[in-house]
Amino acid sequence: MRSSYYQPGSSRAESVERLFNRIAPRYDLINDLQSFGLHRFWKRRLVSLAAARPGERALDLCCGTGDIAFALAQNGAEVVGGDFSQAMLDVAAGRLREYSTAPGQGTVAFQRLDALDLPFGSNQFDLVTIAYGLRNLSDFSRGIEEITRVLRPRGRLFILDFGKPDNAIWRACYVQYLRLGVPVLGRIFAGDREAYSYILESLQAYPGQRGVDQMLRDGGFRECRIHNFFGGVMSINAGRRD
Ligand SMILES: C[S@@+](CC[C@H](N)C(=O)[O-])C[C@H]1O[C@@H](n2cnc3c(N)ncnc32)[C@H](O)[C@@H]1O
């Protein structure tokens, strides 16, 4: 049965925003539990591949509670974290109050925005990251078009998300975990089983790492690469704007 949060078509954005507003206070805790803490490792890999340099302008789209935005700023970038869920941004703002800029570190600002209609002029950012965000958009192509527009020529893009493993047995185990295990954690810790059934539903509609790689190539990105973890359970798509 489909969860009430997965709505194909034009009402998708509204239900995704409702989902994240609802789970925001428990989002970080459940991330740790459902990934056995590994999301921290995958995010560190993203930040390390992104290799932000002091003074670069970075956009962390679908920033949620800000993990990636803070890490990019710690490497010296001037970071905008953008998300449309006010409740997720409220958690990020709480963390920002604790964030102190040490010498060599960059700044972070959070902004409410829609990834499908970015409030920035063209060619503004050296780097765009999006972790567990592209899969949630109601229009993946439109999202990539908007990212391409705001990236400077030769700007870098890194997309971290759930992947689609090639090995059928491994994929079946992983799908069972997303179908049965993760929703139980959602029910116990966020009081919302459906919000966590949504992960598998959204993944089924997502092109996965190979499909995203093709979209980037078709969109004119160069140096496209897929970095797989755990046999493709998680992956990072990387590319550089022409
Ligand atoms: C799974 S969370 C990821 C948060 C964070 N990047 C992380 O890795 O922990 C997905 C985020 O995407 C945001 N989001 C989904 N669709 C969006 C859109 N169209 N515009 C802006 N944010 C969006 C949600 O509000 C949510 O905070």
mmCIF file with all atom_site columns, C-alpha atoms in Angstrom, residues 85-222:
data_model
loop_
_atom_site.group_PDB
_atom_site.id
_atom_site.type_symbol
_atom_site.label_atom_id
_atom_site.label_alt_id
_atom_site.label_comp_id
_atom_site.label_asym_id
_atom_site.label_entity_id
_atom_site.label_seq_id
_atom_site.pdbx_PDB_ins_code
_atom_site.Cartn_x
_atom_site.Cartn_y
_atom_site.Cartn_z
_atom_site.occupancy
_atom_site.B_iso_or_equiv
_atom_site.pdbx_formal_charge
_atom_site.auth_seq_id
_atom_site.auth_comp_id
_atom_site.auth_asym_id
_atom_site.auth_atom_id
_atom_site.pdbx_PDB_model_num
ATOM 1   C CA . SER A 1 85  ? 10.820 22.664  4.996   1.00 0.00 ? 85  SER A CA 1
ATOM 2   C CA . GLN A 1 86  ? 10.698 25.376  7.628   1.00 0.00 ? 86  GLN A CA 1
ATOM 3   C CA . ALA A 1 87  ? 10.865 22.799  10.433  1.00 0.00 ? 87  ALA A CA 1
ATOM 4   C CA . MET A 1 88  ? 14.100 21.289  9.038   1.00 0.00 ? 88  MET A CA 1
ATOM 5   C CA . LEU A 1 89  ? 15.525 24.803  8.632   1.00 0.00 ? 89  LEU A CA 1
ATOM 6   C CA . ASP A 1 90  ? 14.576 25.590  12.238  1.00 0.00 ? 90  ASP A CA 1
ATOM 7   C CA . VAL A 1 91  ? 16.748 22.661  13.405  1.00 0.00 ? 91  VAL A CA 1
ATOM 8   C CA . ALA A 1 92  ? 19.572 23.902  11.134  1.00 0.00 ? 92  ALA A CA 1
ATOM 9   C CA . ALA A 1 93  ? 19.202 27.422  12.563  1.00 0.00 ? 93  ALA A CA 1
ATOM 10  C CA . GLY A 1 94  ? 19.517 26.025  16.098  1.00 0.00 ? 94  GLY A CA 1
ATOM 11  C CA . ARG A 1 95  ? 22.793 24.358  15.083  1.00 0.00 ? 95  ARG A CA 1
ATOM 12  C CA . LEU A 1 96  ? 23.942 27.578  13.417  1.00 0.00 ? 96  LEU A CA 1
ATOM 13  C CA . ARG A 1 97  ? 23.646 29.411  16.728  1.00 0.00 ? 97  ARG A CA 1
ATOM 14  C CA . GLU A 1 98  ? 26.259 26.983  18.095  1.00 0.00 ? 98  GLU A CA 1
ATOM 15  C CA . TYR A 1 99  ? 28.513 27.307  15.048  1.00 0.00 ? 99  TYR A CA 1
ATOM 16  C CA . SER A 1 100 ? 31.503 29.543  15.612  1.00 0.00 ? 100 SER A CA 1
ATOM 17  C CA . THR A 1 101 ? 33.742 30.500  12.751  1.00 0.00 ? 101 THR A CA 1
ATOM 18  C CA . ALA A 1 102 ? 37.357 29.591  13.447  1.00 0.00 ? 102 ALA A CA 1
ATOM 19  C CA . PRO A 1 103 ? 40.182 31.030  11.325  1.00 0.00 ? 103 PRO A CA 1
ATOM 20  C CA . GLY A 1 104 ? 40.081 29.485  7.860   1.00 0.00 ? 104 GLY A CA 1
ATOM 21  C CA . GLN A 1 105 ? 36.450 28.449  8.167   1.00 0.00 ? 105 GLN A CA 1
ATOM 22  C CA . GLY A 1 106 ? 33.742 29.827  5.946   1.00 0.00 ? 106 GLY A CA 1
ATOM 23  C CA . THR A 1 107 ? 30.225 31.013  6.651   1.00 0.00 ? 107 THR A CA 1
ATOM 24  C CA . VAL A 1 108 ? 26.830 29.309  6.487   1.00 0.00 ? 108 VAL A CA 1
ATOM 25  C CA . ALA A 1 109 ? 23.448 30.901  5.813   1.00 0.00 ? 109 ALA A CA 1
ATOM 26  C CA . PHE A 1 110 ? 20.195 29.007  5.559   1.00 0.00 ? 110 PHE A CA 1
ATOM 27  C CA . GLN A 1 111 ? 17.401 30.011  3.230   1.00 0.00 ? 111 GLN A CA 1
ATOM 28  C CA . ARG A 1 112 ? 13.929 28.724  2.553   1.00 0.00 ? 112 ARG A CA 1
ATOM 29  C CA . LEU A 1 113 ? 13.657 27.957  -1.142  1.00 0.00 ? 113 LEU A CA 1
ATOM 30  C CA . ASP A 1 114 ? 12.290 25.585  -3.726  1.00 0.00 ? 114 ASP A CA 1
ATOM 31  C CA . ALA A 1 115 ? 14.988 23.551  -5.475  1.00 0.00 ? 115 ALA A CA 1
ATOM 32  C CA . LEU A 1 116 ? 12.857 23.600  -8.625  1.00 0.00 ? 116 LEU A CA 1
ATOM 33  C CA . ASP A 1 117 ? 12.808 27.392  -8.809  1.00 0.00 ? 117 ASP A CA 1
ATOM 34  C CA . LEU A 1 118 ? 16.039 28.675  -7.288  1.00 0.00 ? 118 LEU A CA 1
ATOM 35  C CA . PRO A 1 119 ? 16.084 32.323  -6.194  1.00 0.00 ? 119 PRO A CA 1
ATOM 36  C CA . PHE A 1 120 ? 19.599 32.918  -7.583  1.00 0.00 ? 120 PHE A CA 1
ATOM 37  C CA . GLY A 1 121 ? 20.942 34.367  -10.775 1.00 0.00 ? 121 GLY A CA 1
ATOM 38  C CA . SER A 1 122 ? 22.835 32.185  -13.227 1.00 0.00 ? 122 SER A CA 1
ATOM 39  C CA . ASN A 1 123 ? 26.503 31.170  -12.749 1.00 0.00 ? 123 ASN A CA 1
ATOM 40  C CA . GLN A 1 124 ? 26.628 31.964  -9.020  1.00 0.00 ? 124 GLN A CA 1
ATOM 41  C CA . PHE A 1 125 ? 28.137 28.882  -7.380  1.00 0.00 ? 125 PHE A CA 1
ATOM 42  C CA . ASP A 1 126 ? 31.440 27.004  -7.674  1.00 0.00 ? 126 ASP A CA 1
ATOM 43  C CA . LEU A 1 127 ? 29.922 23.940  -6.082  1.00 0.00 ? 127 LEU A CA 1
ATOM 44  C CA . VAL A 1 128 ? 26.457 22.418  -5.555  1.00 0.00 ? 128 VAL A CA 1
ATOM 45  C CA . THR A 1 129 ? 25.791 19.468  -3.260  1.00 0.00 ? 129 THR A CA 1
ATOM 46  C CA . ILE A 1 130 ? 22.505 17.668  -2.718  1.00 0.00 ? 130 ILE A CA 1
ATOM 47  C CA . ALA A 1 131 ? 22.286 14.804  -0.244  1.00 0.00 ? 131 ALA A CA 1
ATOM 48  C CA . TYR A 1 132 ? 19.143 12.647  -0.142  1.00 0.00 ? 132 TYR A CA 1
ATOM 49  C CA . GLY A 1 133 ? 17.380 15.481  -1.942  1.00 0.00 ? 133 GLY A CA 1
ATOM 50  C CA . LEU A 1 134 ? 17.152 14.830  -5.686  1.00 0.00 ? 134 LEU A CA 1
ATOM 51  C CA . ARG A 1 135 ? 15.049 11.678  -5.068  1.00 0.00 ? 135 ARG A CA 1
ATOM 52  C CA . ASN A 1 136 ? 12.501 13.835  -3.251  1.00 0.00 ? 136 ASN A CA 1
ATOM 53  C CA . LEU A 1 137 ? 11.931 16.335  -6.036  1.00 0.00 ? 137 LEU A CA 1
ATOM 54  C CA . SER A 1 138 ? 8.747  16.158  -8.058  1.00 0.00 ? 138 SER A CA 1
ATOM 55  C CA . ASP A 1 139 ? 10.737 16.734  -11.258 1.00 0.00 ? 139 ASP A CA 1
ATOM 56  C CA . PHE A 1 140 ? 14.332 15.397  -11.335 1.00 0.00 ? 140 PHE A CA 1
ATOM 57  C CA . SER A 1 141 ? 15.155 16.942  -14.727 1.00 0.00 ? 141 SER A CA 1
ATOM 58  C CA . ARG A 1 142 ? 13.938 20.342  -13.658 1.00 0.00 ? 142 ARG A CA 1
ATOM 59  C CA . GLY A 1 143 ? 16.062 20.060  -10.487 1.00 0.00 ? 143 GLY A CA 1
ATOM 60  C CA . ILE A 1 144 ? 19.188 19.288  -12.513 1.00 0.00 ? 144 ILE A CA 1
ATOM 61  C CA . GLU A 1 145 ? 18.405 22.140  -14.933 1.00 0.00 ? 145 GLU A CA 1
ATOM 62  C CA . GLU A 1 146 ? 18.165 24.594  -12.048 1.00 0.00 ? 146 GLU A CA 1
ATOM 63  C CA . ILE A 1 147 ? 21.431 23.325  -10.539 1.00 0.00 ? 147 ILE A CA 1
ATOM 64  C CA . THR A 1 148 ? 23.126 23.637  -13.930 1.00 0.00 ? 148 THR A CA 1
ATOM 65  C CA . ARG A 1 149 ? 21.881 27.201  -14.299 1.00 0.00 ? 149 ARG A CA 1
ATOM 66  C CA . VAL A 1 150 ? 23.235 28.412  -10.944 1.00 0.00 ? 150 VAL A CA 1
ATOM 67  C CA . LEU A 1 151 ? 26.594 26.603  -11.290 1.00 0.00 ? 151 LEU A CA 1
ATOM 68  C CA . ARG A 1 152 ? 29.446 28.520  -12.826 1.00 0.00 ? 152 ARG A CA 1
ATOM 69  C CA . PRO A 1 153 ? 31.047 27.000  -15.936 1.00 0.00 ? 153 PRO A CA 1
ATOM 70  C CA . ARG A 1 154 ? 33.284 24.137  -14.702 1.00 0.00 ? 154 ARG A CA 1
ATOM 71  C CA . GLY A 1 155 ? 31.428 24.215  -11.375 1.00 0.00 ? 155 GLY A CA 1
ATOM 72  C CA . ARG A 1 156 ? 31.137 20.869  -9.537  1.00 0.00 ? 156 ARG A CA 1
ATOM 73  C CA . LEU A 1 157 ? 28.032 18.919  -8.608  1.00 0.00 ? 157 LEU A CA 1
ATOM 74  C CA . PHE A 1 158 ? 27.820 16.062  -6.069  1.00 0.00 ? 158 PHE A CA 1
ATOM 75  C CA . ILE A 1 159 ? 24.639 14.088  -5.480  1.00 0.00 ? 159 ILE A CA 1
ATOM 76  C CA . LEU A 1 160 ? 24.431 11.599  -2.594  1.00 0.00 ? 160 LEU A CA 1
ATOM 77  C CA . ASP A 1 161 ? 21.460 9.284   -2.362  1.00 0.00 ? 161 ASP A CA 1
ATOM 78  C CA . PHE A 1 162 ? 20.177 5.757   -1.875  1.00 0.00 ? 162 PHE A CA 1
ATOM 79  C CA . GLY A 1 163 ? 21.342 3.652   -4.790  1.00 0.00 ? 163 GLY A CA 1
ATOM 80  C CA . LYS A 1 164 ? 20.164 0.617   -6.726  1.00 0.00 ? 164 LYS A CA 1
ATOM 81  C CA . PRO A 1 165 ? 22.624 -2.275  -6.273  1.00 0.00 ? 165 PRO A CA 1
ATOM 82  C CA . ASP A 1 166 ? 23.375 -4.355  -9.385  1.00 0.00 ? 166 ASP A CA 1
ATOM 83  C CA . ASN A 1 167 ? 23.539 -7.652  -7.497  1.00 0.00 ? 167 ASN A CA 1
ATOM 84  C CA . ALA A 1 168 ? 19.974 -9.053  -7.369  1.00 0.00 ? 168 ALA A CA 1
ATOM 85  C CA . ILE A 1 169 ? 20.370 -10.897 -4.034  1.00 0.00 ? 169 ILE A CA 1
ATOM 86  C CA . TRP A 1 170 ? 21.960 -7.922  -2.300  1.00 0.00 ? 170 TRP A CA 1
ATOM 87  C CA . ARG A 1 171 ? 19.288 -5.632  -3.793  1.00 0.00 ? 171 ARG A CA 1
ATOM 88  C CA . ALA A 1 172 ? 16.515 -7.912  -2.478  1.00 0.00 ? 172 ALA A CA 1
ATOM 89  C CA . CYS A 1 173 ? 18.006 -7.863  1.075   1.00 0.00 ? 173 CYS A CA 1
ATOM 90  C CA . TYR A 1 174 ? 18.306 -4.099  0.981   1.00 0.00 ? 174 TYR A CA 1
ATOM 91  C CA . VAL A 1 175 ? 14.747 -3.627  -0.323  1.00 0.00 ? 175 VAL A CA 1
ATOM 92  C CA . GLN A 1 176 ? 13.452 -5.841  2.491   1.00 0.00 ? 176 GLN A CA 1
ATOM 93  C CA . TYR A 1 177 ? 15.283 -3.700  5.031   1.00 0.00 ? 177 TYR A CA 1
ATOM 94  C CA . LEU A 1 178 ? 13.756 -0.527  3.557   1.00 0.00 ? 178 LEU A CA 1
ATOM 95  C CA . ARG A 1 179 ? 10.310 -2.189  3.387   1.00 0.00 ? 179 ARG A CA 1
ATOM 96  C CA . LEU A 1 180 ? 10.246 -3.756  6.853   1.00 0.00 ? 180 LEU A CA 1
ATOM 97  C CA . GLY A 1 181 ? 13.053 -2.464  9.096   1.00 0.00 ? 181 GLY A CA 1
ATOM 98  C CA . VAL A 1 182 ? 13.143 1.253   8.415   1.00 0.00 ? 182 VAL A CA 1
ATOM 99  C CA . PRO A 1 183 ? 9.367  1.872   8.824   1.00 0.00 ? 183 PRO A CA 1
ATOM 100 C CA . VAL A 1 184 ? 9.492  0.171   12.238  1.00 0.00 ? 184 VAL A CA 1
ATOM 101 C CA . LEU A 1 185 ? 12.191 2.617   13.345  1.00 0.00 ? 185 LEU A CA 1
ATOM 102 C CA . GLY A 1 186 ? 10.022 5.447   11.978  1.00 0.00 ? 186 GLY A CA 1
ATOM 103 C CA . ARG A 1 187 ? 7.048  4.237   13.988  1.00 0.00 ? 187 ARG A CA 1
ATOM 104 C CA . ILE A 1 188 ? 9.007  3.839   17.232  1.00 0.00 ? 188 ILE A CA 1
ATOM 105 C CA . PHE A 1 189 ? 11.089 7.011   17.111  1.00 0.00 ? 189 PHE A CA 1
ATOM 106 C CA . ALA A 1 190 ? 9.005  9.464   15.045  1.00 0.00 ? 190 ALA A CA 1
ATOM 107 C CA . GLY A 1 191 ? 5.547  7.978   15.635  1.00 0.00 ? 191 GLY A CA 1
ATOM 108 C CA . ASP A 1 192 ? 5.133  7.822   11.865  1.00 0.00 ? 192 ASP A CA 1
ATOM 109 C CA . ARG A 1 193 ? 5.616  4.554   10.011  1.00 0.00 ? 193 ARG A CA 1
ATOM 110 C CA . GLU A 1 194 ? 4.425  5.971   6.673   1.00 0.00 ? 194 GLU A CA 1
ATOM 111 C CA . ALA A 1 195 ? 7.064  8.700   6.636   1.00 0.00 ? 195 ALA A CA 1
ATOM 112 C CA . TYR A 1 196 ? 9.697  5.981   6.534   1.00 0.00 ? 196 TYR A CA 1
ATOM 113 C CA . SER A 1 197 ? 7.840  3.700   4.097   1.00 0.00 ? 197 SER A CA 1
ATOM 114 C CA . TYR A 1 198 ? 8.188  6.668   1.773   1.00 0.00 ? 198 TYR A CA 1
ATOM 115 C CA . ILE A 1 199 ? 11.946 6.033   1.341   1.00 0.00 ? 199 ILE A CA 1
ATOM 116 C CA . LEU A 1 200 ? 11.393 2.829   -0.609  1.00 0.00 ? 200 LEU A CA 1
ATOM 117 C CA . GLU A 1 201 ? 8.485  4.300   -2.589  1.00 0.00 ? 201 GLU A CA 1
ATOM 118 C CA . SER A 1 202 ? 10.525 7.321   -3.605  1.00 0.00 ? 202 SER A CA 1
ATOM 119 C CA . LEU A 1 203 ? 13.513 5.114   -4.473  1.00 0.00 ? 203 LEU A CA 1
ATOM 120 C CA . GLN A 1 204 ? 11.361 2.986   -6.778  1.00 0.00 ? 204 GLN A CA 1
ATOM 121 C CA . ALA A 1 205 ? 10.469 6.124   -8.747  1.00 0.00 ? 205 ALA A CA 1
ATOM 122 C CA . TYR A 1 206 ? 14.077 7.369   -8.771  1.00 0.00 ? 206 TYR A CA 1
ATOM 123 C CA . PRO A 1 207 ? 16.434 6.541   -11.658 1.00 0.00 ? 207 PRO A CA 1
ATOM 124 C CA . GLY A 1 208 ? 19.245 5.465   -9.286  1.00 0.00 ? 208 GLY A CA 1
ATOM 125 C CA . GLN A 1 209 ? 22.933 6.151   -9.758  1.00 0.00 ? 209 GLN A CA 1
ATOM 126 C CA . ARG A 1 210 ? 23.125 4.945   -13.352 1.00 0.00 ? 210 ARG A CA 1
ATOM 127 C CA . GLY A 1 211 ? 20.041 6.886   -14.412 1.00 0.00 ? 211 GLY A CA 1
ATOM 128 C CA . VAL A 1 212 ? 21.290 10.040  -12.698 1.00 0.00 ? 212 VAL A CA 1
ATOM 129 C CA . ASP A 1 213 ? 24.686 9.607   -14.367 1.00 0.00 ? 213 ASP A CA 1
ATOM 130 C CA . GLN A 1 214 ? 22.922 9.509   -17.763 1.00 0.00 ? 214 GLN A CA 1
ATOM 131 C CA . MET A 1 215 ? 20.869 12.594  -16.897 1.00 0.00 ? 215 MET A CA 1
ATOM 132 C CA . LEU A 1 216 ? 24.046 14.490  -16.026 1.00 0.00 ? 216 LEU A CA 1
ATOM 133 C CA . ARG A 1 217 ? 25.755 13.435  -19.258 1.00 0.00 ? 217 ARG A CA 1
ATOM 134 C CA . ASP A 1 218 ? 22.652 14.378  -21.280 1.00 0.00 ? 218 ASP A CA 1
ATOM 135 C CA . GLY A 1 219 ? 22.597 17.717  -19.451 1.00 0.00 ? 219 GLY A CA 1
ATOM 136 C CA . GLY A 1 220 ? 26.123 18.509  -20.627 1.00 0.00 ? 220 GLY A CA 1
ATOM 137 C CA . PHE A 1 221 ? 28.089 17.593  -17.470 1.00 0.00 ? 221 PHE A CA 1
ATOM 138 C CA . ARG A 1 222 ? 31.621 16.285  -17.915 1.00 0.00 ? 222 ARG A CA 1
#
